[in-house]
mmCIF file with all atom_site columns, C-alpha atoms and ligand atoms in Angstrom:
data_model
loop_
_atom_site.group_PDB
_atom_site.id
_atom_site.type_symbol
_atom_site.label_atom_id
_atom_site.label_alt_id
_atom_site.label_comp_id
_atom_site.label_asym_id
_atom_site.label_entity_id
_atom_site.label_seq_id
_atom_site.pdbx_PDB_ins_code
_atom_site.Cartn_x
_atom_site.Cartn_y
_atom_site.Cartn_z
_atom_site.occupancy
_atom_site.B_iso_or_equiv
_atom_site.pdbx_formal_charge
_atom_site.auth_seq_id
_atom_site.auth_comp_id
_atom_site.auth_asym_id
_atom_site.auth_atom_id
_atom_site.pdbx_PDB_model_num
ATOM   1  C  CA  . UNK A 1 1  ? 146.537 77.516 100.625 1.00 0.00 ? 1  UNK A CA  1
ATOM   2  C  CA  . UNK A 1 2  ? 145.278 80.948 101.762 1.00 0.00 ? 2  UNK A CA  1
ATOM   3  C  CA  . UNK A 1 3  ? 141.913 81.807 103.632 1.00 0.00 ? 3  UNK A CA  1
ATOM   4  C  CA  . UNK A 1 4  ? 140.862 83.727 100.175 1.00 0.00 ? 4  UNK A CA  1
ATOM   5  C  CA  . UNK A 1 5  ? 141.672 80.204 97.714  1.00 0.00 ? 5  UNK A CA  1
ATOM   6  C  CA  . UNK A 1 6  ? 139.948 78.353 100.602 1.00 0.00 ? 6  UNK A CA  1
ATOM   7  C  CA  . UNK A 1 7  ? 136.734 81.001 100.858 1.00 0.00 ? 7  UNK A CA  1
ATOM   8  C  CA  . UNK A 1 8  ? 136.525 80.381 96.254  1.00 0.00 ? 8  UNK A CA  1
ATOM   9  C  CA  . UNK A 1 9  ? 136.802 76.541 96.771  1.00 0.00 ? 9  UNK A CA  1
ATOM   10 C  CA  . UNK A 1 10 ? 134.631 76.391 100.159 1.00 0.00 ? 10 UNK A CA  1
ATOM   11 C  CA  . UNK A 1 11 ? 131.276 76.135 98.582  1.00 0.00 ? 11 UNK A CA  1
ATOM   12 C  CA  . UNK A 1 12 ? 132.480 73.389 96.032  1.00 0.00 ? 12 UNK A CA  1
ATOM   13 C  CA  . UNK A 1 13 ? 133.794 71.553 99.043  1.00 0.00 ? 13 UNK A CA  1
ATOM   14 C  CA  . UNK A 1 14 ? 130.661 71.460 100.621 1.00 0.00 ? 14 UNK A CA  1
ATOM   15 C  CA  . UNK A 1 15 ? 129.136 70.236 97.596  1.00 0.00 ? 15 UNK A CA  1
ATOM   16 C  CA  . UNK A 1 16 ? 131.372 67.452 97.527  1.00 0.00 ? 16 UNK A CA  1
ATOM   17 C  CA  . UNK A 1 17 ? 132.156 68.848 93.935  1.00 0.00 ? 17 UNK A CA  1
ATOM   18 C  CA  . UNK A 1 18 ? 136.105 68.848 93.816  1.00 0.00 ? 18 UNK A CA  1
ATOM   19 C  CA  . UNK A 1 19 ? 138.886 66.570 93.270  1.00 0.00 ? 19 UNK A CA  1
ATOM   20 C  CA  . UNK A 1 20 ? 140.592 64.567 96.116  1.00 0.00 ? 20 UNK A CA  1
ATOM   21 C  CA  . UNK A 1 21 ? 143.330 66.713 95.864  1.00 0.00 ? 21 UNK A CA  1
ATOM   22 C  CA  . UNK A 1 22 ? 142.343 69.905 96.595  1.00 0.00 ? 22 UNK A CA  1
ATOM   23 C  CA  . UNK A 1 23 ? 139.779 68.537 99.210  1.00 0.00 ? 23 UNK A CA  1
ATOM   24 C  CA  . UNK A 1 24 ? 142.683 67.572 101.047 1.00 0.00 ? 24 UNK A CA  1
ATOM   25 C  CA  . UNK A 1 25 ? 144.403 70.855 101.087 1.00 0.00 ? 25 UNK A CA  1
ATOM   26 C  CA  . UNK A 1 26 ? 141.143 72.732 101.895 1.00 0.00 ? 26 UNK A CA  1
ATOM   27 C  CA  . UNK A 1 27 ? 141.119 69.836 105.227 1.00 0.00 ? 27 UNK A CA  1
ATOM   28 C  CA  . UNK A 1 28 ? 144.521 70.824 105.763 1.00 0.00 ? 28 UNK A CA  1
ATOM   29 C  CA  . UNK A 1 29 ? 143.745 74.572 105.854 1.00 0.00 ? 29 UNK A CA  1
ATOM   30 C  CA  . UNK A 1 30 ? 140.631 73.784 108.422 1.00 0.00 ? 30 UNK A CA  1
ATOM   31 C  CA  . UNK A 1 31 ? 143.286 71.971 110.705 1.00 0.00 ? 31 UNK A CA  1
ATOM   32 C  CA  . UNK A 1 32 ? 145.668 75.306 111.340 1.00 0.00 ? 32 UNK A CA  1
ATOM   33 C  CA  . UNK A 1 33 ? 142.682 78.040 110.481 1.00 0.00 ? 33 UNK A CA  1
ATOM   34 C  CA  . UNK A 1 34 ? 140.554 78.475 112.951 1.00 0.00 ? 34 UNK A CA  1
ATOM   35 C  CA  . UNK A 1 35 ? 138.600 81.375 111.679 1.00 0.00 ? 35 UNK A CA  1
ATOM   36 C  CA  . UNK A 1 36 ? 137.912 79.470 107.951 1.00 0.00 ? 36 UNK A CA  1
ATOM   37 C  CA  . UNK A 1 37 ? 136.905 76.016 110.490 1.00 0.00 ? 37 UNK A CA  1
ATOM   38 C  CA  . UNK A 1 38 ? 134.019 78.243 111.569 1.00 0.00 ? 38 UNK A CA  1
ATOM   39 C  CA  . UNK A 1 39 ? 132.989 80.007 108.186 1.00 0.00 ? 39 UNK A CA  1
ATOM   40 C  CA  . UNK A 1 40 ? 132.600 76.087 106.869 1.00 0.00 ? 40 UNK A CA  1
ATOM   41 C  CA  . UNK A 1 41 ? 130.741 75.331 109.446 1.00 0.00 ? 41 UNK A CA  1
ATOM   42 C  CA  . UNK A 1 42 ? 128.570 78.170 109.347 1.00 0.00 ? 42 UNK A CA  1
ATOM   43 C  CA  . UNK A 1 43 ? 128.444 77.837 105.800 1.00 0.00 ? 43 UNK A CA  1
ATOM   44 C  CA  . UNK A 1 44 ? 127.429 74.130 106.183 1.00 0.00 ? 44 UNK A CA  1
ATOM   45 C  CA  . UNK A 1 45 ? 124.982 75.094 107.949 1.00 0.00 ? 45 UNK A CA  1
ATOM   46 C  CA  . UNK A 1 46 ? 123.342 77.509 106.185 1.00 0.00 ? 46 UNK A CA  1
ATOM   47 C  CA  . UNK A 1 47 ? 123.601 75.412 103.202 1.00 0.00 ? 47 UNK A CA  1
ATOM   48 C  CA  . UNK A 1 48 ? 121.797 72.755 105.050 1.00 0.00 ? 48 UNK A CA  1
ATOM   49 C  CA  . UNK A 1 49 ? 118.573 75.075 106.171 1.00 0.00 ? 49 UNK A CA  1
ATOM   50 C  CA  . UNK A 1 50 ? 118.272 75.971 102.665 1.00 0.00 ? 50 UNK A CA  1
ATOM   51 C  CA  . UNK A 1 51 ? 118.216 72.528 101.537 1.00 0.00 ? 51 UNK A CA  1
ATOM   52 C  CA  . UNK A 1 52 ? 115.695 71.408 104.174 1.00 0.00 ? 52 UNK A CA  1
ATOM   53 C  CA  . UNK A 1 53 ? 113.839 74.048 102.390 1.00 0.00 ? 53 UNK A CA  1
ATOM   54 C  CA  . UNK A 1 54 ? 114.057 72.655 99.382  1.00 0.00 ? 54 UNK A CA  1
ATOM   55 C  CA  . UNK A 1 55 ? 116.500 75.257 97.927  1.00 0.00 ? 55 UNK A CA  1
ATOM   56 C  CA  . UNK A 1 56 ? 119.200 73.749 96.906  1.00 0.00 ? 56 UNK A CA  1
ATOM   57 C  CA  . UNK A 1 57 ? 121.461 76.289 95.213  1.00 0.00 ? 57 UNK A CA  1
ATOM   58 C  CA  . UNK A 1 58 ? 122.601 79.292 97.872  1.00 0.00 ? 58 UNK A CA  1
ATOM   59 C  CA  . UNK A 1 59 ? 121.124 82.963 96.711  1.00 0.00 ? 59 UNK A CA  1
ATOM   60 C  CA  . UNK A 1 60 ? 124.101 84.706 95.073  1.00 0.00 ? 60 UNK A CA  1
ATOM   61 C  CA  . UNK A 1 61 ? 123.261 87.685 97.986  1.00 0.00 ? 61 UNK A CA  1
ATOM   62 C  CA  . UNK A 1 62 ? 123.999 85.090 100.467 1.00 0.00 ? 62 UNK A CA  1
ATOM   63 C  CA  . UNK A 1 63 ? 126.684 83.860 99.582  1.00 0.00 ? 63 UNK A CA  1
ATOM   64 C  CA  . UNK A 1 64 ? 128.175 87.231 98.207  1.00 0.00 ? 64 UNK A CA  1
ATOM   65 C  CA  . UNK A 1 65 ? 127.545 88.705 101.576 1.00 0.00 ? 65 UNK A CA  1
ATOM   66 C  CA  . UNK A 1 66 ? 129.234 85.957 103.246 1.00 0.00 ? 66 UNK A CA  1
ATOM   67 C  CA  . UNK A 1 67 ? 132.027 86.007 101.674 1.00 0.00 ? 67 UNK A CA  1
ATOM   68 C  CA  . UNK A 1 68 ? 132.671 89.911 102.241 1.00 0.00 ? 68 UNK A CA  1
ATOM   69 C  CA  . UNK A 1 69 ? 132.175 89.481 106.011 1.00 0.00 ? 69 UNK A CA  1
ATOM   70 C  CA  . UNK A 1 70 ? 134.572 86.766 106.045 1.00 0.00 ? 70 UNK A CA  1
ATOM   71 C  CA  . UNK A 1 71 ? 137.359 88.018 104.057 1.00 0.00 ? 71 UNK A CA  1
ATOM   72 C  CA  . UNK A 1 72 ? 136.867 91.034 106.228 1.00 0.00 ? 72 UNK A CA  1
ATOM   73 C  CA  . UNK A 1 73 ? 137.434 88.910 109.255 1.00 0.00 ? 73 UNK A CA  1
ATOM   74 C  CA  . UNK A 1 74 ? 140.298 87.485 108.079 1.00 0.00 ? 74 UNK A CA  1
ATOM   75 C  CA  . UNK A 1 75 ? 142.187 90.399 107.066 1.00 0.00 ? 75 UNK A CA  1
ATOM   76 C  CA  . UNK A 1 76 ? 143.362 90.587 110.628 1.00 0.00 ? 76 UNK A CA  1
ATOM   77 C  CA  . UNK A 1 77 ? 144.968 87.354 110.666 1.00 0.00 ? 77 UNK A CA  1
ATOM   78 C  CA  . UNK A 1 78 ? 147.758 86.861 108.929 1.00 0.00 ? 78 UNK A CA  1
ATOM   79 C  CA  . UNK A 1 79 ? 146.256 87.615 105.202 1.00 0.00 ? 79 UNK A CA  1
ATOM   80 C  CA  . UNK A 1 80 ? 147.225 91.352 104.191 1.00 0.00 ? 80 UNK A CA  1
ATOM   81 C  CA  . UNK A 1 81 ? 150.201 91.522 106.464 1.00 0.00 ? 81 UNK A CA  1
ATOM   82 C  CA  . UNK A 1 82 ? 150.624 95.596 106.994 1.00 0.00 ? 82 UNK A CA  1
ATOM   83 C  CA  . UNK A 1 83 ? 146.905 95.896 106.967 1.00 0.00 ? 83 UNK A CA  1
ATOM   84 C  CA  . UNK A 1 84 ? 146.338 95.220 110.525 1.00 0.00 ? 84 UNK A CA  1
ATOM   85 C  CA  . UNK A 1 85 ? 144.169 97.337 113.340 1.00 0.00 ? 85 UNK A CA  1
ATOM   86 C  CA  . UNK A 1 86 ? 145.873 98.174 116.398 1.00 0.00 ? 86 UNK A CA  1
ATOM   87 C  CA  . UNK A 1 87 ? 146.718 95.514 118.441 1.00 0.00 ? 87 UNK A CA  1
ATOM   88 C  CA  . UNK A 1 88 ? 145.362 95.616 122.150 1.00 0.00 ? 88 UNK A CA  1
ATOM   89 C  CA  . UNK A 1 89 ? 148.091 97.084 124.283 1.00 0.00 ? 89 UNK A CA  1
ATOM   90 C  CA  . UNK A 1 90 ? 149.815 95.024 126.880 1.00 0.00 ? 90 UNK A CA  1
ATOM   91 C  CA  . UNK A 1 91 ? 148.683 97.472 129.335 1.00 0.00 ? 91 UNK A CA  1
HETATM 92 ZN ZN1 . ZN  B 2 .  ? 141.808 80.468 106.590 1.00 0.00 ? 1  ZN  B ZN1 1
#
């Protein structure tokens, strides 16, 4: 699984919406992805302030806007292979 199939199943995961299956992969991804262990927790989160606020559905700007900043994030590690910034020099 890739950080972008993870970021399109992520809020169904924390919906508990999805079949065992891929709730398992999306697991496995959190166990060797550090950066997409952090969106879901920010994401779970978020979700949960919204709820306490009796909203339970996420604001399509929200969650649109999260997305972009983390498939932004990403980019640098490991997902678009030639499309990475420069690397801090060893010196
Ligand atoms: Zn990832």
């Amino acid at each position: 699984m890739t950080c972008s199939e993870f970021l399109k199943e992520l809020t169904d995961y924390l919906d508990g919406a999805m079949d065992a299956q891929t709730k398992a992969e999306l697991e496995d991804h959190l166990q060797w992805c550090h950066n997409c262990y952090v969106v879901c927790n920010t994401t779970k989160m978020t979700i949960e302030i919204y709820r306490e606020s009796s909203l339970y559905e996420l604001p399509d700007d929200l969650r649109g806007r999260l997305r972009t900043a983390i498939v932004s994030k990403c980019k640098g590690h490991g997902g678009a292979p030639s499309a990475k910034p420069a690397s801090p020099e060893p010196k």
